[in-house]
CSV table of C-alpha atoms in Angstrom, one decimal:
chain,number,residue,atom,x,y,z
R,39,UNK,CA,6.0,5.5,-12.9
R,40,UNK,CA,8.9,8.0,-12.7
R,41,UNK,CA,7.6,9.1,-9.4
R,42,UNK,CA,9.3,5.8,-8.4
R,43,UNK,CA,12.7,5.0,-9.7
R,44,UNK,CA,14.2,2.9,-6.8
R,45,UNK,CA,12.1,-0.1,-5.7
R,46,UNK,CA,11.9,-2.6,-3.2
R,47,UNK,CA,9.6,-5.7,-3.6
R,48,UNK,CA,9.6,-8.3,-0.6
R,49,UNK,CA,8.7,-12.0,-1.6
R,50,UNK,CA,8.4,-15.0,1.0
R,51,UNK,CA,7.6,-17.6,-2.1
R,52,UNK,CA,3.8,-17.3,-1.3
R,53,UNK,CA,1.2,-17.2,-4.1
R,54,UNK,CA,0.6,-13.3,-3.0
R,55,UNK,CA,3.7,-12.4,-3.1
R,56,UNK,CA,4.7,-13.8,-6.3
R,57,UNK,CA,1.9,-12.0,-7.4
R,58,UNK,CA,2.7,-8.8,-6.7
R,59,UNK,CA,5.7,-9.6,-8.3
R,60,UNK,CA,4.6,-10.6,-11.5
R,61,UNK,CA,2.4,-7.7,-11.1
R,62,UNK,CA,4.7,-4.8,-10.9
R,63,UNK,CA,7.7,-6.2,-13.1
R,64,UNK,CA,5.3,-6.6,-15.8
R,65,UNK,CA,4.2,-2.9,-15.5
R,66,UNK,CA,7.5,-1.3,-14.9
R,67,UNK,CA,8.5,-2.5,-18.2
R,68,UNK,CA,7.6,0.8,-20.1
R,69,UNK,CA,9.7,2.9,-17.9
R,70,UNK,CA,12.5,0.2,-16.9
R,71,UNK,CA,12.9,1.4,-12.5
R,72,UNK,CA,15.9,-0.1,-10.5
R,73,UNK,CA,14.1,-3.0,-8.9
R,74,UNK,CA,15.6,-5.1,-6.2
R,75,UNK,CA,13.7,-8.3,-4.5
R,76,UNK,CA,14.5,-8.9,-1.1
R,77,UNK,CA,13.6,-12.0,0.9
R,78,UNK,CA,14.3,-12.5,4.6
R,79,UNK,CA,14.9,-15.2,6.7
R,80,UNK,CA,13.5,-14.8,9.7
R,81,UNK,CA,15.9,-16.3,12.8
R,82,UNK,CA,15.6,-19.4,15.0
R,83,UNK,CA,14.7,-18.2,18.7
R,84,UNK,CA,14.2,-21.6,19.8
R,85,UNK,CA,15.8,-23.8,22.4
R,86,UNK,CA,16.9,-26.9,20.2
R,87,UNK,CA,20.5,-28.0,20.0
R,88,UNK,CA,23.4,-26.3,17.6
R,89,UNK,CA,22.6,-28.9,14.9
R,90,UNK,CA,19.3,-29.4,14.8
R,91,UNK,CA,19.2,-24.8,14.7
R,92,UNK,CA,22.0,-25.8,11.5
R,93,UNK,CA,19.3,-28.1,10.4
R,94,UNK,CA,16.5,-26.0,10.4
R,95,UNK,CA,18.8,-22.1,9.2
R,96,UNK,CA,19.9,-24.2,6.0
R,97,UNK,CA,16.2,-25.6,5.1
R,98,UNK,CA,15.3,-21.7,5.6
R,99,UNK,CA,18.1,-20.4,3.6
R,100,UNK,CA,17.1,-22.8,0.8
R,101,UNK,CA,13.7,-22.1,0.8
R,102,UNK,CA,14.6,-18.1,0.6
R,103,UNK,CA,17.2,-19.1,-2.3
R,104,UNK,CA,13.8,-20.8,-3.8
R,105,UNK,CA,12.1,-17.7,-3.9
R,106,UNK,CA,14.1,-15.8,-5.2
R,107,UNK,CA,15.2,-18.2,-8.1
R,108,UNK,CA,11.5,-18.4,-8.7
R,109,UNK,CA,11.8,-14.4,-8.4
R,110,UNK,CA,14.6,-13.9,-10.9
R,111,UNK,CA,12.5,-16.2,-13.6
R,112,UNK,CA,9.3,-14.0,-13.3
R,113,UNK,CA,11.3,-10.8,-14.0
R,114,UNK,CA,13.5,-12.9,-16.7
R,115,UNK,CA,10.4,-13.9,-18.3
R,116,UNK,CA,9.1,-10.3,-18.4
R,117,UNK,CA,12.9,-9.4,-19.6
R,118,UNK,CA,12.9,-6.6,-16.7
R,119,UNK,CA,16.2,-6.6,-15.0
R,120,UNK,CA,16.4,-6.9,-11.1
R,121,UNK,CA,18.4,-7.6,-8.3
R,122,UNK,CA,18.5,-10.1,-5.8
R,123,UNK,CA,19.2,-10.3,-2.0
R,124,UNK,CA,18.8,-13.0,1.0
R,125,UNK,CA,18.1,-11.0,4.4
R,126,UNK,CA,18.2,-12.3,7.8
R,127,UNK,CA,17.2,-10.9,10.6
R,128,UNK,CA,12.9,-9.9,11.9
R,129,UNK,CA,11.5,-9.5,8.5
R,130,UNK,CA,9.7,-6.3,8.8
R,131,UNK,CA,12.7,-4.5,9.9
R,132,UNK,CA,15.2,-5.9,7.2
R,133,UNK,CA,12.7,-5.3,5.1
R,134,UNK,CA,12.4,-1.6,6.8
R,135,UNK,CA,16.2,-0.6,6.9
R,136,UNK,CA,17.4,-2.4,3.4
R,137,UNK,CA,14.8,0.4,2.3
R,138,UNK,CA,16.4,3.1,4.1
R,139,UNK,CA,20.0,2.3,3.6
R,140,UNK,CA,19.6,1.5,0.0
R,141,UNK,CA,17.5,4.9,-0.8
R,142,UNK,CA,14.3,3.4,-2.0
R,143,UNK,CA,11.3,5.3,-3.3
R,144,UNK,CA,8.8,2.4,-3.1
R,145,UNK,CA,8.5,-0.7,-1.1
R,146,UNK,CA,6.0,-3.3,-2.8
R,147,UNK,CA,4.3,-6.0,-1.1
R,148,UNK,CA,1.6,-8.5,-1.4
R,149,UNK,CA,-1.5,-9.1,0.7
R,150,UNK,CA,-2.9,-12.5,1.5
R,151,UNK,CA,-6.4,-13.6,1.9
R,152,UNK,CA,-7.1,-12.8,6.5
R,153,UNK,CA,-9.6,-13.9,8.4
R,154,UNK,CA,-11.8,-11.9,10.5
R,155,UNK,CA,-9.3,-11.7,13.0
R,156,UNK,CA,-6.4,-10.6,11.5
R,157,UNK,CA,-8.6,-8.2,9.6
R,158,UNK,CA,-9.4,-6.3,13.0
R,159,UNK,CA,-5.7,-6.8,14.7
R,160,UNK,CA,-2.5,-5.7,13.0
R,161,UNK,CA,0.4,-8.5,13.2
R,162,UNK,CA,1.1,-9.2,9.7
R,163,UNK,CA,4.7,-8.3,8.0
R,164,UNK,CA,3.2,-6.1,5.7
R,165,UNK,CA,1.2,-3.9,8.1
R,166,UNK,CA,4.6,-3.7,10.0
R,167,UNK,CA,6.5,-2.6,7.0
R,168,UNK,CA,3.9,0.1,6.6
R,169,UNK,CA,3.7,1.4,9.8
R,170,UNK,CA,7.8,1.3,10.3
R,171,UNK,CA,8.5,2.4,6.8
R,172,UNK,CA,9.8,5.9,5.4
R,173,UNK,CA,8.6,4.6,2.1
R,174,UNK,CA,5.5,4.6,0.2
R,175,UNK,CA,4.2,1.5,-0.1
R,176,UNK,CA,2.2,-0.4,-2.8
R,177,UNK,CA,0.0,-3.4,-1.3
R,178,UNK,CA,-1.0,-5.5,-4.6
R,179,UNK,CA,-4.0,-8.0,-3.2
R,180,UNK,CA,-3.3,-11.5,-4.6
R,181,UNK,CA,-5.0,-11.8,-7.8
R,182,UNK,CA,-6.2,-7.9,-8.1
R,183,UNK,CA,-4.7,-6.4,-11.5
R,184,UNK,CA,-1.7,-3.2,-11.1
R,185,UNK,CA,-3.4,-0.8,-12.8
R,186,UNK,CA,-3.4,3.5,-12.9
R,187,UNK,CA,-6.4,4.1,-14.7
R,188,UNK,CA,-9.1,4.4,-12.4
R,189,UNK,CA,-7.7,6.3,-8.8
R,190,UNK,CA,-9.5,6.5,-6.0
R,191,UNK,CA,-7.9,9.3,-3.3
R,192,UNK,CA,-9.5,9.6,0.3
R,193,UNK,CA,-8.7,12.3,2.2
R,194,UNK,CA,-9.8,14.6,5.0
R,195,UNK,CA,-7.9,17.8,4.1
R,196,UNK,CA,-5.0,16.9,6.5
R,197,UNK,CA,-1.4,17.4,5.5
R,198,UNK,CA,-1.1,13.8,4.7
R,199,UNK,CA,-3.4,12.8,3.1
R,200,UNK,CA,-2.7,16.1,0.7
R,201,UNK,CA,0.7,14.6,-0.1
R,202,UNK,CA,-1.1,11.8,-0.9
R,203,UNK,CA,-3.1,13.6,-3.3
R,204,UNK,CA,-1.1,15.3,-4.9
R,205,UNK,CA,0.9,11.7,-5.6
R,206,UNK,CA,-1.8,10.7,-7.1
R,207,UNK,CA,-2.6,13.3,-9.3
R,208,UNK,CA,1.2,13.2,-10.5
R,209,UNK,CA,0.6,9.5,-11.4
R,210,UNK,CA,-2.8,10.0,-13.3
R,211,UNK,CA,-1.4,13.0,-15.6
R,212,UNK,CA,1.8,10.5,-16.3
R,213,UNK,CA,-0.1,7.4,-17.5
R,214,UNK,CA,-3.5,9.4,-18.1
R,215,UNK,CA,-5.7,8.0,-15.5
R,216,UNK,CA,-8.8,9.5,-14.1
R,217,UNK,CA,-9.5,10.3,-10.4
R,218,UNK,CA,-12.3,10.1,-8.2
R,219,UNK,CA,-11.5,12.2,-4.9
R,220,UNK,CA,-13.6,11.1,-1.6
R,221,UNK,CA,-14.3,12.8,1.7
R,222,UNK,CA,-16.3,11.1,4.3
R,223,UNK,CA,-18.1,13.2,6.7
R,224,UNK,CA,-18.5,10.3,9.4
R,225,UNK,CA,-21.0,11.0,11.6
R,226,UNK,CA,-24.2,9.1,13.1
R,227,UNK,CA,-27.3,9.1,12.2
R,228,UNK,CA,-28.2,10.5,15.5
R,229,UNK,CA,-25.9,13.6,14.9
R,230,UNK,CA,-27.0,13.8,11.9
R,231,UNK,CA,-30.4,14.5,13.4
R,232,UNK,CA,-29.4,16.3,16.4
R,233,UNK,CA,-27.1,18.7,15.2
R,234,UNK,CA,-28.4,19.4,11.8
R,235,UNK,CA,-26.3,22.7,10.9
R,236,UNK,CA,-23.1,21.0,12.1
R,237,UNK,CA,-23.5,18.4,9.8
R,238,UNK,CA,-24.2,20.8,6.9
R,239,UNK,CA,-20.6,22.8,7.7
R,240,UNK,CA,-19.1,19.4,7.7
R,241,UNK,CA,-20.6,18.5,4.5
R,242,UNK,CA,-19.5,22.0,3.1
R,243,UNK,CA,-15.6,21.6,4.0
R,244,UNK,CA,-15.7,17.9,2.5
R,245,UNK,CA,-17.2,19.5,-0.7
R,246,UNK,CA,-14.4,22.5,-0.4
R,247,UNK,CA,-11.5,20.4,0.0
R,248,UNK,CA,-12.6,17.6,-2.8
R,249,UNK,CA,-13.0,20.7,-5.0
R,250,UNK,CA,-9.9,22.2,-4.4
R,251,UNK,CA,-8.1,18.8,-5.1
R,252,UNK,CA,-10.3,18.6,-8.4
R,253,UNK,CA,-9.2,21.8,-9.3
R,254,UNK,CA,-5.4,21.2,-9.0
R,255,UNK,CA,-5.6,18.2,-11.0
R,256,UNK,CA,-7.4,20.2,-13.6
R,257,UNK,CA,-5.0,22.7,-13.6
R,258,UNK,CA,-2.8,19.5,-14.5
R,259,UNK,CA,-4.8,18.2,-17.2
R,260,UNK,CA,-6.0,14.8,-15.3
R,261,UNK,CA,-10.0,14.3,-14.9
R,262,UNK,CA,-11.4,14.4,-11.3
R,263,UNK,CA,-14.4,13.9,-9.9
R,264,UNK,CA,-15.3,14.7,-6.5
R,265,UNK,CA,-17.2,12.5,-3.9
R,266,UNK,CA,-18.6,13.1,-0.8
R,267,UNK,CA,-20.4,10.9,1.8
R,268,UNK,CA,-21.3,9.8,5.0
R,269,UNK,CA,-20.7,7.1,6.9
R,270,UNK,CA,-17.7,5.0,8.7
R,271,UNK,CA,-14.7,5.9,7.0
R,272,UNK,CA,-13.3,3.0,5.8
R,273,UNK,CA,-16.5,1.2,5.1
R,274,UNK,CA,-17.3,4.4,2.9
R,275,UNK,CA,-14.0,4.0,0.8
R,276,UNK,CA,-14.6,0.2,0.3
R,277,UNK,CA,-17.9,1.1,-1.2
R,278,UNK,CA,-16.8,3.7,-3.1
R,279,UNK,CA,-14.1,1.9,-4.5
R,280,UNK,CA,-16.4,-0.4,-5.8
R,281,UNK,CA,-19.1,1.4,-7.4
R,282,UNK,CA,-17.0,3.4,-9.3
R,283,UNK,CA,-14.8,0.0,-10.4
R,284,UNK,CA,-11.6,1.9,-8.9
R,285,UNK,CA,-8.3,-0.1,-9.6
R,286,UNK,CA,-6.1,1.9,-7.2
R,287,UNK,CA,-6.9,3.3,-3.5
R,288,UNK,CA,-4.3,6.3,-2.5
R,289,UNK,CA,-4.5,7.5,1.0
R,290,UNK,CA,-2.1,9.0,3.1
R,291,UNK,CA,-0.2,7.2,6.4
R,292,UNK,CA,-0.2,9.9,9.2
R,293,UNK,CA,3.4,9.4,10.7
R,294,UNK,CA,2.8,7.7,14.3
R,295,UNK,CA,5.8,6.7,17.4
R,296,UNK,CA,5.9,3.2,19.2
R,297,UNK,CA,2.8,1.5,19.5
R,298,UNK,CA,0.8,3.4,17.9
R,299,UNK,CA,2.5,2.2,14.6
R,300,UNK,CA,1.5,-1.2,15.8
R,301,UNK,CA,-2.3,-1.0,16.6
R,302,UNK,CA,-4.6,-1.4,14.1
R,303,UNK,CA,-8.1,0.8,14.1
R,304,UNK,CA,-6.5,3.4,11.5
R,305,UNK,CA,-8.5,3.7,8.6
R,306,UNK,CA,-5.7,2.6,6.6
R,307,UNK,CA,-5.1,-0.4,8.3
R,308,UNK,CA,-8.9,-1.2,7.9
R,309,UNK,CA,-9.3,-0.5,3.9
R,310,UNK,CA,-6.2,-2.7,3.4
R,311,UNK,CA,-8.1,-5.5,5.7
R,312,UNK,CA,-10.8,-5.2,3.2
R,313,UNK,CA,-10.0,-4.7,-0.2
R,314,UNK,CA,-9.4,-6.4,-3.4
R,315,UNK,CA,-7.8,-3.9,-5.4
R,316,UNK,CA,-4.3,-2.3,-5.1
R,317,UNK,CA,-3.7,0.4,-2.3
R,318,UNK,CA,-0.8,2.9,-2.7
R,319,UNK,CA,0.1,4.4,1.1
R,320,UNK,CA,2.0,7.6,0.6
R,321,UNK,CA,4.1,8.9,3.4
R,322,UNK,CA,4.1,12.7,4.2
């Protein structure tokens, strides 16, 4: 993955993230990208005495040293050469400014199993890290394969989510994947009904801009099909995504201010709640 030749993966020692770990180091072998894995530990905010916060920093500090031993092996046993660093600080943000001050392309993370709560209401590290982030940023579900054969890009013909396209297209022609492009016309049933000829001009602009994504990946030799339904966005993409067996989702990350980066709704934040298979965010 040229595209990508500085990148950032965050562990914590969890299953997931190991995963993702294992995942990417194992596919950057054939093109052999600066890789540094970052752990952080997160501080003590608590109201215990100065011992007992020694105590509990060094049992954190191991436990990060842990990881990233177990880190170091993964990529040793792959024979892909990283870099390793112990953070402290709010994780999401060390994670966020190790990125910017080190000049990273790509910030990879894992995803972890949520319930139906967490699903609906942003608060994990990795939603943060999106949200916050001037990266792109690969989410690798735990046990989902890293794969660039079979792209999925959703898009609504914004400026975004044509960056995001176009990312995509530039990884399919390098390790010959195949796209599907999607646009979702989501509207109700009831406006479906009602307003009849509205719903056709939206169904012609999905079909133009899917079409004009097709035809810039042709002009690039990668295959592309285009894709066009109706229905709740994100719901749309998830089904997609699994009728056509797609092993990657690309979509783009409007850039948002304050909270707004921290309320979930998006339809980013709501495929990522959902799926099993890898999801590439690209920032404009």
């Amino acid at each position: 993955m040229n595209i990508y030749r500085k990148i950032l993966i965050a562990i914590d020692g969890s299953k997931t993230s190991m995963h993702a770990l294992k995942e990417f180091v194992n596919f950057s072998k054939s093109y052999n990208p600066d890789i540094t894995i970052i752990s952080v530990i997160p501080p003590y905010d608590g109201d215990l005495n100065a011992l007992w916060v020694d105590n509990i920093d060094s049992s954190i500090k191991r436990q990060c040293d842990i990881a990233l031993s177990d880190a170091l092996k993964i990529a040793k046993d792959a024979d892909v050469s990283v870099s390793a660093v112990c953070e402290e600080g709010e994780i999401h943000e060390r994670i966020v400014d190790f990125a910017d001050s080190g000049n990273y392309d790509l910030i990879v993370m894992g995803k972890k199993g949520m319930s139906l709560i967490e699903k609906a209401f942003v608060g994990s590290v990795t939603s943060r890290v999106i949200g916050y982030s001037r990266q792109d940023v690969l989410v690798i579900p735990f046990e989902s394969k890293l794969s660039w054969d079979n792209i999925l890009i959703a898009t609504d013909g914004s400026a975004y989510s044509e960056v995001a396209a176009m990312r995509a297209i530039e990884i399919a022609r390098k390790y010959k994947g195949k796209i599907k492009i999607l646009s979702v016309v989501d509207v109700t049933v009831e406006f479906m009904i009602r307003a009849q000829e509205v719903y056709n001009s939206l169904v012609e602009k999905a079909k133009d801009i899917t079409n004009d994504i097709k035809a810039r990946a042709f002009s690039l030799g990668v295959g592309a099909e285009p894709v066009v339904r109706d229905g709740e966005v994100h719901r749309v993409i998830l089904d997609v995504a699994n009728e056509y067996k797609i092993n990657m989702i690309v979509m783009g990350r409007l850039g948002k201010s304050g909270i707004k980066r921290l309320l979930m709704g998006s339809t980013t934040e709501r495929v990522l709640g959902h799926t099993t298979c890898p999801v590439l965010i690209v920032k404009p």
